[in-house]
Amino acid sequence: MGPQNLDADMDNHIRQSNFYFLSGLALINTLSITLLLGSFGFFTGSDVSSWQFPTAFLSSLLINLQISRRSIFLDRKPFLISCLVILIVVIISVLVAEFFYDVSFDGQSYHIESVYQLGTKWNPLKTQLPDAINQSQAIYVNHYPKGAEIPQSAIYRITKRIESGKATNFMVLAAGFFLCLSFFFRINRFSLRKKLWLSALFVLNPVTVGELISYYVDGQLAVLVLCFIISAYLIYKENLLAAQILLGSILIIVVNLKFTGVLFACIFSVGFLFLLIVNKRFNYFRRSLATIAAASLIGVLLVGYHPYVINTRDYGSPFYPVTGQSKKDIISLVYPESFKNKNRFEKFFISLFTHTDELKIYEDPDPKISLKIPFTLNKIDVVNAPKLGIKMAGLGPFFSGAIVVSVILLILVFRRKKWRMDGINILILLSTILISIFSVPEAWWARFVPQLWLLPLLIAFLSEEVLIKREVWLKRIIYLSLGMNVALSLINIPWNIMESAEIKYQMAGLKASGDTIRIEMNYFRSNRIRFYENNIPVVEKHLTGSQIDTIVRSSTIYERPENMPAIPKPAILVLKEKLKVK
């Protein structure tokens, strides 16, 4: 291949990289601009409105247009195709999200309630919601960040279907995948198949997969941390203005996703700025510092006025009710008794090197937790790996093995001259991730530190260029073991299809009765929205007796109507019964 062909090939890869970059950027900008519009609305005395999400979407495309013209130089046709791809992703995200019911505990207890209240004209800057709206869970609705819920409620205002808000999970996942592809096309090192495989491995963190069809926010946080690293790389290499815009958007969302988002944003920002200083890229440093400072101020003081400023003013801590006056002890409710006298490192080690287990603390407050040999597997691992929010070994049964192999690989390749030249940068990256992990006291629970997934992956990827033949199998073991963990976590999807079908069947039967249904919501008061959307009249009261049934995967109970007709079961529920799926 001659020089001209090589140049043409490189140009083609850069164009493809730009295409995927703009696709990912637009999806993240759509969410961050929706978040900004909703927050501005609160200050003006209004609320989340149906115009905000479409306006944010169009604004993100206009930003892409300006970037294409001024810096990336994407041709007109690829730009229009990217707009179409982004639109298709948004539409599919909404449709898929609407298909599934969120059957998670936190989703049903306060996340859905937050989306519903914001979508029905609650302005958190003006009023606090009374405890009556959601019993003991109202404190979380009133005081937790709303970085996910504001865009979700803006989608809900359009669709009038509460489950559609989960579309933001799919949008963030798609954005992460596109940005990974953009990165791999930019470095132009692998085949297309390997680019797709590695991009999927990086974004399909088991925490992200497990939470994909729920209102949990840890999965979004995991992908956005990855996107932060990619944007930091693009700034470090090329100081792209578009990457600075991406970095700012990510930070605005991350600090408002959950309280630990503020901590992670600080740690990764400091790590990135330190990297620029070490490499004497002072112009890049000044520009990045300005971006980080502006995004942080907007994210915390403007978008995050609720909860950070309000919580500080009224309760003495921006992170109330986790800290501050009358703080609420949350973690002890799910703590094994044996963990209470252990430090964060001991708990982390035990959780990493044990079986993947849900730990039903409400049944056994002090379950036996036994260590296992990496890469071994038993029934407990297989049963629990697909579940959401797994406490022990939450990144999958083969993750401990991947960690062990990655440490061995790191030691072997760090002696290579090429690695030593980049060694300080690699150490800064890996150290930043480690510091972010152990800054969280409860790092033993994978969903609190989903960025842990990146450590073995990054070590395997970064070693690609310097591996000698007899060491390649170490890298393959890491990729294969993590891929198997992803495969196990994906079992959650068909399980949720069955659970959603059962809820729809249950709702159809209650609606067909034509009666007003007596219900008792208990912890999951948001379940009333299912009845509203299915046009089933309800009355809330305390229920007892033999005619009581439970809403699928919920604490909500109802009294069976006497004239409830028999309706045919869908084929998937017949299959579920045959397979004896619980």
Coordinates of C-alpha atoms in Angstrom, one line a residue:
M1 CA 0.0 0.0 0.0
G2 CA 1.5 3.4 -1.1
P3 CA 1.7 6.6 1.0
Q4 CA -1.4 8.0 -0.7
N5 CA -3.4 4.9 0.1
L6 CA -2.2 5.0 3.7
D7 CA -3.2 8.7 4.0
A8 CA -6.6 7.9 2.5
D9 CA -7.1 5.0 4.9
M10 CA -6.2 7.2 7.9
D11 CA -8.5 9.9 6.7
N12 CA -11.3 7.4 6.4
H13 CA -10.7 6.2 10.0
I14 CA -10.7 9.7 11.3
R15 CA -14.0 10.4 9.4
Q16 CA -15.5 7.3 11.0
S17 CA -14.2 8.3 14.4
N18 CA -15.8 11.8 14.0
F19 CA -19.1 10.3 12.9
Y20 CA -19.3 8.1 16.1
F21 CA -18.0 11.0 18.3
L22 CA -20.8 13.3 17.1
S23 CA -23.4 10.6 17.6
G24 CA -22.2 10.1 21.2
L25 CA -21.8 13.8 21.9
A26 CA -25.4 14.6 20.7
L27 CA -26.9 11.9 23.0
I28 CA -25.1 13.2 26.1
N29 CA -25.8 16.8 25.2
T30 CA -29.5 16.1 24.8
L31 CA -29.6 14.9 28.4
S32 CA -27.4 17.7 29.8
I33 CA -29.3 20.4 28.0
T34 CA -32.6 18.9 29.1
L35 CA -31.2 18.9 32.6
L36 CA -30.2 22.6 32.3
L37 CA -33.6 23.6 30.8
G38 CA -35.5 21.9 33.6
S39 CA -33.3 23.5 36.3
F40 CA -33.6 27.0 34.8
G41 CA -37.3 26.4 34.8
F42 CA -37.3 25.7 38.5
F43 CA -35.7 29.1 39.1
T44 CA -38.3 30.9 37.1
G45 CA -41.1 29.2 39.1
S46 CA -42.1 26.8 36.3
D47 CA -41.6 23.0 36.1
V48 CA -40.4 20.2 33.8
S49 CA -42.2 20.6 30.5
S50 CA -42.8 18.6 27.4
W51 CA -41.0 21.1 25.1
Q52 CA -37.7 20.7 27.0
F53 CA -36.5 17.3 25.7
P54 CA -37.2 18.1 21.9
T55 CA -35.6 21.5 22.3
A56 CA -32.5 19.9 23.9
F57 CA -32.4 17.3 21.1
L58 CA -32.5 19.9 18.4
S59 CA -29.9 22.0 20.2
S60 CA -27.6 19.1 20.4
L61 CA -27.9 18.6 16.6
L62 CA -27.2 22.3 16.1
I63 CA -24.1 22.1 18.3
N64 CA -23.0 19.1 16.1
L65 CA -23.5 21.1 13.0
Q66 CA -21.3 23.9 14.2
I67 CA -18.6 21.5 15.3
S68 CA -18.8 19.8 11.9
R69 CA -18.3 23.1 10.1
R70 CA -15.5 24.5 12.3
S71 CA -13.4 21.7 13.6
I72 CA -14.3 18.2 12.6
F73 CA -15.2 18.9 9.0
L74 CA -17.7 16.0 8.7
D75 CA -19.2 16.1 5.2
R76 CA -22.9 17.0 4.8
K77 CA -24.1 13.5 4.0
P78 CA -22.3 11.8 7.0
F79 CA -23.6 14.6 9.3
L80 CA -27.2 14.0 8.1
I81 CA -26.8 10.3 8.6
S82 CA -25.5 10.9 12.1
C83 CA -28.6 13.0 12.9
L84 CA -30.8 10.1 11.6
V85 CA -28.8 7.6 13.8
I86 CA -29.2 9.8 16.9
L87 CA -33.0 10.1 16.2
I88 CA -33.4 6.4 15.8
V89 CA -31.5 5.7 19.0
V90 CA -33.8 8.1 20.9
I91 CA -37.0 6.6 19.5
I92 CA -35.9 3.0 20.1
S93 CA -34.7 3.9 23.6
V94 CA -38.2 5.3 24.4
L95 CA -40.0 2.3 22.9
V96 CA -37.9 -0.3 24.6
A97 CA -38.0 1.5 28.0
E98 CA -41.7 1.7 27.8
F99 CA -42.0 -2.0 27.1
F100 CA -40.4 -3.0 30.4
Y101 CA -41.7 -2.5 33.9
D102 CA -39.2 -1.5 36.6
V103 CA -39.4 -4.2 39.2
S104 CA -36.4 -3.0 41.3
F105 CA -36.8 -2.0 44.9
D106 CA -35.3 1.5 44.7
G107 CA -37.0 2.1 41.4
Q108 CA -40.5 1.4 42.7
S109 CA -39.8 2.9 46.1
Y110 CA -38.5 6.4 45.2
H111 CA -37.0 6.8 41.6
I112 CA -40.3 6.4 39.8
E113 CA -42.0 8.6 42.4
S114 CA -39.4 11.3 41.7
V115 CA -40.0 11.1 37.9
Y116 CA -43.8 11.1 38.4
Q117 CA -43.8 14.1 40.8
L118 CA -41.4 16.1 38.6
G119 CA -43.5 15.2 35.6
T120 CA -46.7 16.4 37.3
K121 CA -45.5 19.9 38.0
W122 CA -43.5 19.5 41.2
N123 CA -40.9 22.2 41.6
P124 CA -38.4 21.1 44.2
L125 CA -37.1 24.6 44.7
K126 CA -40.5 25.8 45.8
T127 CA -41.9 22.9 47.9
Q128 CA -41.0 19.7 49.7
L129 CA -43.2 16.7 49.2
P130 CA -45.1 15.5 52.3
D131 CA -44.2 12.1 53.7
A132 CA -47.7 10.9 52.7
I133 CA -46.7 10.7 49.1
N134 CA -44.4 7.8 49.7
Q135 CA -44.1 6.8 53.4
S136 CA -40.5 6.5 54.5
Q137 CA -39.2 6.9 51.0
A138 CA -40.2 10.6 50.6
I139 CA -36.9 11.7 52.2
Y140 CA -35.0 10.3 49.2
V141 CA -37.4 12.0 46.7
N142 CA -37.0 15.3 48.5
H143 CA -33.2 15.3 49.0
Y144 CA -31.4 13.2 46.4
P145 CA -30.0 14.7 43.2
K146 CA -32.2 14.7 40.1
G147 CA -29.7 14.5 37.3
A148 CA -31.3 11.4 35.9
E149 CA -34.9 12.2 36.9
I150 CA -35.3 15.6 35.3
P151 CA -34.6 14.3 31.7
Q152 CA -36.6 11.2 32.5
S153 CA -39.6 13.3 33.6
A154 CA -39.3 15.5 30.5
I155 CA -39.7 12.3 28.4
Y156 CA -42.6 11.3 30.6
R157 CA -44.3 14.6 30.0
I158 CA -44.3 13.7 26.3
T159 CA -45.3 10.1 26.4
K160 CA -47.5 10.0 29.5
R161 CA -46.0 6.6 30.2
I162 CA -43.9 6.5 33.4
E163 CA -41.7 3.6 32.2
S164 CA -40.6 5.5 29.2
G165 CA -38.2 7.7 31.3
K166 CA -35.8 4.7 31.5
A167 CA -34.9 5.6 27.9
T168 CA -32.1 7.7 29.3
N169 CA -30.3 4.5 30.3
F170 CA -30.3 3.3 26.7
M171 CA -29.2 6.7 25.4
V172 CA -26.3 6.9 27.8
L173 CA -25.3 3.3 26.9
A174 CA -25.5 4.1 23.1
A175 CA -23.4 7.2 23.7
G176 CA -20.8 5.3 25.5
F177 CA -20.7 2.7 22.8
F178 CA -20.4 5.3 20.0
L179 CA -17.6 7.1 21.9
C180 CA -15.7 3.9 22.4
L181 CA -16.0 3.2 18.6
S182 CA -14.8 6.7 18.0
F183 CA -11.7 6.1 20.1
F184 CA -10.9 2.8 18.5
F185 CA -11.3 4.2 15.0
R186 CA -9.1 7.1 16.0
I187 CA -6.2 5.0 17.1
N188 CA -6.8 2.8 14.0
R189 CA -5.2 -0.4 15.6
F190 CA -7.8 -3.2 15.4
S191 CA -10.1 -4.9 12.9
L192 CA -13.8 -3.8 12.8
R193 CA -14.8 -6.9 14.7
K194 CA -12.4 -6.2 17.5
K195 CA -13.4 -2.6 17.7
L196 CA -17.0 -3.7 18.2
W197 CA -16.1 -6.4 20.7
L198 CA -13.9 -4.1 22.8
S199 CA -16.5 -1.3 22.7
A200 CA -19.2 -3.7 23.9
L201 CA -17.0 -5.0 26.7
F202 CA -16.2 -1.5 27.9
V203 CA -19.8 -0.3 28.1
L204 CA -21.6 -3.5 29.1
N205 CA -20.5 -3.4 32.7
P206 CA -22.7 -5.9 34.6
V207 CA -23.9 -3.1 36.8
T208 CA -25.0 -1.2 33.7
V209 CA -26.6 -4.2 32.2
G210 CA -28.4 -5.2 35.4
E211 CA -29.8 -1.7 35.8
L212 CA -30.6 -1.0 32.2
I213 CA -34.3 -1.6 32.5
S214 CA -34.7 0.0 35.9
Y215 CA -34.5 3.5 37.3
Y216 CA -31.3 2.9 39.2
V217 CA -28.6 5.4 38.2
D218 CA -25.3 3.5 38.9
G219 CA -25.2 2.1 35.4
Q220 CA -25.4 5.5 33.9
L221 CA -22.6 6.7 36.2
A222 CA -20.4 3.7 35.1
V223 CA -20.8 4.6 31.4
L224 CA -20.3 8.4 32.0
V225 CA -17.0 7.8 33.9
L226 CA -15.9 5.8 30.8
C227 CA -17.0 8.7 28.5
F228 CA -15.0 11.1 30.8
I229 CA -11.9 9.1 30.2
I230 CA -12.4 9.1 26.4
S231 CA -13.0 12.9 26.3
A232 CA -9.9 13.4 28.5
Y233 CA -7.9 11.3 26.0
L234 CA -9.1 13.4 23.1
I235 CA -8.2 16.6 24.9
Y236 CA -4.8 15.2 25.9
K237 CA -4.0 14.1 22.3
E238 CA -5.6 16.8 20.2
N239 CA -7.1 19.5 22.5
L240 CA -10.4 19.2 20.6
L241 CA -13.0 21.9 21.4
A242 CA -15.7 19.3 20.8
A243 CA -14.1 17.1 23.5
Q244 CA -14.1 20.0 25.9
I245 CA -17.8 20.4 25.3
L246 CA -18.3 16.7 25.9
L247 CA -16.3 16.9 29.1
G248 CA -18.4 19.8 30.4
S249 CA -21.7 18.0 29.6
I250 CA -20.5 14.8 31.3
L251 CA -19.6 16.7 34.5
I252 CA -22.9 18.5 34.7
I253 CA -24.8 15.2 34.6
V254 CA -22.4 13.2 36.8
V255 CA -22.4 15.6 39.8
N256 CA -26.2 15.4 39.7
L257 CA -26.7 11.7 39.2
K258 CA -26.0 10.8 42.8
F259 CA -23.9 12.0 45.7
T260 CA -20.9 9.9 44.9
G261 CA -20.9 11.5 41.4
V262 CA -19.5 14.7 43.0
L263 CA -16.7 12.7 44.5
F264 CA -15.9 10.9 41.3
A265 CA -16.0 14.1 39.3
C266 CA -13.5 15.7 41.6
I267 CA -11.1 12.7 41.6
F268 CA -11.1 12.1 37.9
S269 CA -10.9 15.9 37.1
V270 CA -7.8 16.2 39.4
G271 CA -6.3 13.1 37.9
F272 CA -6.7 14.5 34.4
L273 CA -5.4 17.9 35.2
F274 CA -2.4 16.3 37.0
L275 CA -1.7 14.3 33.8
L276 CA -1.7 17.4 31.7
I277 CA 0.8 19.1 34.1
V278 CA 3.1 16.1 34.3
N279 CA 3.2 16.1 30.5
K280 CA 3.8 19.9 30.4
R281 CA 0.7 20.5 28.3
F282 CA 0.0 23.8 30.0
N283 CA -2.3 25.3 27.2
Y284 CA -4.4 22.2 27.4
F285 CA -4.4 22.4 31.2
R286 CA -5.7 26.0 31.2
R287 CA -8.5 25.3 28.8
S288 CA -9.5 22.1 30.6
L289 CA -9.3 23.7 34.0
A290 CA -11.7 26.4 32.7
T291 CA -14.1 23.8 31.4
I292 CA -14.0 21.7 34.6
A293 CA -14.5 24.8 36.8
A294 CA -17.4 26.2 34.7
A295 CA -19.1 22.8 34.5
S296 CA -18.7 22.1 38.2
L297 CA -20.1 25.5 39.2
I298 CA -23.1 25.1 36.8
G299 CA -23.6 21.5 37.9
V300 CA -23.4 22.1 41.7
L301 CA -24.7 25.6 42.2
L302 CA -27.2 26.0 39.4
V303 CA -28.5 22.6 38.3
G304 CA -27.6 21.2 41.7
Y305 CA -29.1 24.1 43.7
H306 CA -31.6 21.3 44.6
P307 CA -30.3 19.3 46.5
Y308 CA -26.8 20.6 47.3
V309 CA -27.5 24.2 48.2
I310 CA -30.9 23.6 49.8
N311 CA -29.6 20.6 51.8
T312 CA -26.6 22.7 53.1
R313 CA -28.9 25.6 54.0
D314 CA -31.6 23.5 55.8
Y315 CA -29.7 20.4 57.1
G316 CA -26.0 21.5 57.4
S317 CA -24.7 19.2 54.6
P318 CA -25.0 19.1 50.8
F319 CA -25.3 15.3 51.1
Y320 CA -28.2 15.0 53.5
P321 CA -29.7 12.5 54.5
V322 CA -26.4 10.5 54.1
T323 CA -24.6 13.1 56.2
G324 CA -25.6 16.1 58.2
Q325 CA -28.3 16.8 60.8
S326 CA -30.6 13.9 61.5
K327 CA -28.7 11.8 59.0
K328 CA -30.3 8.5 58.1
D329 CA -28.4 5.2 58.4
I330 CA -29.0 3.5 55.1
I331 CA -26.2 1.0 54.6
S332 CA -26.7 -0.9 57.9
L333 CA -30.0 -2.2 56.6
V334 CA -28.2 -4.3 53.9
Y335 CA -25.0 -4.9 55.8
P336 CA -23.8 -8.4 56.8
E337 CA -23.2 -8.4 60.6
S338 CA -19.7 -9.8 59.9
F339 CA -18.8 -6.6 58.0
K340 CA -19.5 -4.1 60.8
N341 CA -16.0 -4.3 62.4
K342 CA -14.1 -4.5 59.1
N343 CA -12.5 -1.6 57.2
R344 CA -13.2 -0.8 53.6
F345 CA -10.2 -2.8 52.3
E346 CA -11.2 -5.9 54.1
K347 CA -14.8 -5.7 53.0
F348 CA -13.7 -5.1 49.4
F349 CA -11.3 -8.1 49.4
I350 CA -14.0 -10.4 50.8
S351 CA -16.6 -9.2 48.3
L352 CA -14.2 -9.5 45.4
F353 CA -13.1 -13.1 46.2
T354 CA -16.4 -14.6 47.2
H355 CA -19.3 -16.1 45.3
T356 CA -21.7 -13.8 43.4
D357 CA -24.5 -13.5 45.9
E358 CA -27.5 -11.4 46.6
L359 CA -27.2 -11.7 50.4
K360 CA -30.8 -11.6 51.7
I361 CA -30.1 -9.7 54.9
Y362 CA -33.8 -9.4 55.7
E363 CA -33.9 -13.2 56.0
D364 CA -30.4 -13.8 57.6
P365 CA -28.6 -10.8 59.1
D366 CA -25.3 -12.6 59.3
P367 CA -25.0 -14.9 56.3
K368 CA -21.9 -17.0 56.0
I369 CA -19.6 -15.5 53.4
S370 CA -16.9 -17.9 52.1
L371 CA -14.0 -17.1 49.9
K372 CA -13.6 -19.0 46.6
I373 CA -10.7 -19.8 44.2
P374 CA -10.8 -17.4 41.2
F375 CA -12.5 -18.7 38.0
T376 CA -14.5 -21.4 40.0
L377 CA -18.2 -21.4 39.7
N378 CA -21.2 -22.9 41.6
K379 CA -25.0 -22.7 41.5
I380 CA -25.0 -19.6 43.7
D381 CA -22.9 -17.7 41.1
V382 CA -25.1 -18.7 38.2
V383 CA -28.4 -17.9 39.9
N384 CA -27.3 -14.5 41.2
A385 CA -25.1 -13.2 38.4
P386 CA -28.1 -11.9 36.3
K387 CA -29.7 -10.1 39.2
L388 CA -29.8 -6.3 39.8
G389 CA -27.8 -4.8 42.6
I390 CA -25.9 -7.9 43.6
K391 CA -23.9 -7.2 46.8
M392 CA -21.1 -9.8 46.8
A393 CA -18.9 -10.1 43.7
G394 CA -21.3 -7.9 41.9
L395 CA -19.3 -7.7 38.7
G396 CA -19.7 -11.4 38.0
P397 CA -18.3 -14.7 39.1
F398 CA -15.2 -14.5 36.9
F399 CA -14.2 -10.9 37.8
S400 CA -11.9 -11.9 40.6
G401 CA -10.0 -14.1 38.2
A402 CA -9.7 -11.3 35.7
I403 CA -8.3 -9.0 38.4
V404 CA -5.6 -11.6 39.3
V405 CA -4.6 -12.2 35.7
S406 CA -4.5 -8.4 35.0
V407 CA -2.2 -7.9 38.0
I408 CA 0.1 -10.6 36.6
L409 CA -0.1 -9.0 33.1
L410 CA 0.7 -5.5 34.5
I411 CA 3.8 -6.8 36.2
L412 CA 5.0 -8.6 33.1
V413 CA 4.6 -5.8 30.6
F414 CA 5.6 -2.9 32.8
R415 CA 9.3 -3.9 32.3
R416 CA 9.0 -3.2 28.5
K417 CA 10.7 -0.1 27.2
K418 CA 7.6 1.1 25.3
W419 CA 5.5 0.8 28.4
R420 CA 8.1 2.5 30.6
M421 CA 7.9 5.5 28.3
D422 CA 4.2 5.8 28.8
G423 CA 4.3 4.3 32.3
I424 CA 3.7 7.5 34.2
N425 CA 0.5 8.2 32.2
I426 CA -0.7 4.7 32.7
L427 CA 0.0 4.8 36.4
I428 CA -1.9 8.1 36.7
L429 CA -4.9 6.6 35.0
L430 CA -5.0 3.4 37.0
S431 CA -4.2 5.2 40.2
T432 CA -7.1 7.7 39.6
I433 CA -9.5 4.8 39.2
L434 CA -8.2 3.1 42.3
I435 CA -8.5 6.3 44.4
S436 CA -12.0 6.8 43.2
I437 CA -12.9 3.2 44.2
F438 CA -11.4 3.4 47.7
S439 CA -12.8 6.9 48.4
V440 CA -16.1 5.1 48.8
P441 CA -16.4 3.4 52.3
E442 CA -18.7 0.7 50.9
A443 CA -16.6 -0.1 47.8
W444 CA -17.4 -3.8 48.5
W445 CA -20.8 -3.3 46.8
A446 CA -20.1 -3.2 43.0
R447 CA -22.9 -0.8 42.2
F448 CA -21.3 1.9 44.3
V449 CA -18.0 1.6 42.4
P450 CA -18.9 0.4 38.9
Q451 CA -15.7 1.9 37.5
L452 CA -13.9 -1.1 39.0
W453 CA -14.9 -2.9 35.8
L454 CA -12.4 -0.7 33.9
L455 CA -9.3 -1.8 35.7
P456 CA -8.7 -5.3 34.1
L457 CA -10.0 -4.1 30.8
L458 CA -7.7 -1.1 30.6
I459 CA -4.7 -3.2 31.6
A460 CA -5.5 -5.8 28.9
F461 CA -6.1 -3.1 26.3
L462 CA -3.0 -1.0 27.1
S463 CA -0.8 -4.1 27.0
E464 CA -1.9 -5.0 23.4
E465 CA 1.1 -3.4 21.7
V466 CA 3.8 -4.8 23.9
L467 CA 2.7 -8.4 24.5
I468 CA 5.0 -11.1 23.3
K469 CA 3.5 -14.3 21.9
R470 CA 3.6 -16.4 25.1
E471 CA 1.8 -13.6 27.0
V472 CA -1.1 -13.1 24.6
W473 CA -3.2 -15.8 26.3
L474 CA -3.3 -13.6 29.5
K475 CA -5.0 -10.8 27.7
R476 CA -7.4 -13.3 26.1
I477 CA -8.3 -14.8 29.5
I478 CA -9.2 -11.3 30.7
Y479 CA -11.4 -10.5 27.7
L480 CA -13.0 -13.9 27.8
S481 CA -13.8 -13.9 31.5
L482 CA -15.3 -10.4 31.4
G483 CA -17.3 -11.4 28.3
M484 CA -18.7 -14.4 30.2
N485 CA -19.7 -12.1 33.0
V486 CA -21.5 -9.8 30.5
A487 CA -23.3 -12.9 29.1
L488 CA -24.5 -13.9 32.5
S489 CA -25.7 -10.4 33.3
L490 CA -27.7 -10.3 30.0
I491 CA -29.9 -13.1 31.3
N492 CA -31.6 -10.3 33.2
I493 CA -33.2 -9.1 30.0
P494 CA -35.4 -12.2 29.1
W495 CA -36.2 -12.5 32.9
N496 CA -37.5 -9.0 32.8
I497 CA -39.5 -9.6 29.7
M498 CA -41.3 -12.4 31.5
E499 CA -41.9 -10.3 34.6
S500 CA -43.2 -7.4 32.6
A501 CA -45.5 -9.7 30.7
E502 CA -46.9 -11.0 34.0
I503 CA -47.5 -7.5 35.3
K504 CA -49.3 -6.6 32.0
Y505 CA -51.4 -9.8 32.3
Q506 CA -52.3 -8.9 35.9
M507 CA -53.3 -5.3 34.9
A508 CA -55.4 -6.6 32.0
G509 CA -57.3 -9.0 34.3
L510 CA -58.0 -6.2 36.8
K511 CA -59.1 -3.9 34.1
A512 CA -61.4 -6.5 32.5
S513 CA -63.2 -6.9 35.9
G514 CA -64.6 -3.4 35.5
D515 CA -64.5 -3.0 39.3
T516 CA -62.9 -0.3 41.5
I517 CA -59.8 -2.2 42.9
R518 CA -59.0 -1.9 46.6
I519 CA -55.2 -1.6 47.0
E520 CA -52.6 -1.1 49.7
M521 CA -49.4 0.4 48.3
N522 CA -47.0 -0.2 51.3
Y523 CA -43.4 0.8 50.3
F524 CA -44.1 1.0 46.6
R525 CA -46.7 3.8 46.3
S526 CA -45.5 4.5 42.8
N527 CA -47.4 1.3 41.7
R528 CA -50.6 3.4 41.7
I529 CA -49.3 5.0 38.5
R530 CA -49.6 1.6 36.7
F531 CA -53.3 1.6 37.6
Y532 CA -53.8 5.2 36.4
E533 CA -52.1 4.4 33.1
N534 CA -54.3 1.3 32.6
N535 CA -57.5 3.3 33.4
I536 CA -58.2 1.0 36.4
P537 CA -60.1 2.9 39.2
V538 CA -58.6 2.2 42.6
V539 CA -59.2 3.1 46.3
E540 CA -56.5 2.9 48.9
K541 CA -57.2 1.1 52.2
H542 CA -55.7 -1.3 54.6
L543 CA -56.4 -4.8 53.4
T544 CA -56.8 -8.2 55.1
G545 CA -58.5 -11.5 54.3
S546 CA -58.2 -14.4 51.9
Q547 CA -58.8 -12.5 48.7
I548 CA -55.6 -10.6 48.8
D549 CA -53.0 -10.8 46.0
T550 CA -49.7 -9.1 45.4
I551 CA -48.6 -7.1 42.4
V552 CA -45.8 -8.9 40.7
R553 CA -42.4 -8.2 42.2
S554 CA -43.9 -5.6 44.5
S555 CA -45.0 -5.0 48.1
T556 CA -48.3 -3.6 46.8
I557 CA -51.3 -5.8 47.5
Y558 CA -54.9 -5.7 46.2
E559 CA -58.2 -7.4 46.8
R560 CA -59.2 -9.7 44.0
P561 CA -62.5 -8.6 42.4
E562 CA -65.3 -11.3 42.6
N563 CA -66.2 -11.0 39.0
M564 CA -62.6 -11.1 37.6
P565 CA -62.9 -12.8 34.2
A566 CA -60.4 -15.4 33.0
I567 CA -58.3 -14.1 30.2
P568 CA -55.9 -16.1 28.0
K569 CA -52.3 -16.1 29.2
P570 CA -49.7 -14.9 26.7
A571 CA -47.4 -17.5 25.3
I572 CA -44.4 -16.2 27.2
L573 CA -46.2 -16.7 30.5
V574 CA -47.1 -20.3 29.5
L575 CA -43.4 -20.8 28.7
K576 CA -42.4 -19.3 32.0
E577 CA -44.6 -21.8 33.9
K578 CA -43.2 -24.7 31.9
L579 CA -39.6 -23.6 32.6
K580 CA -40.6 -23.0 36.3
V581 CA -38.9 -19.6 36.2
K582 CA -39.1 -17.8 39.6

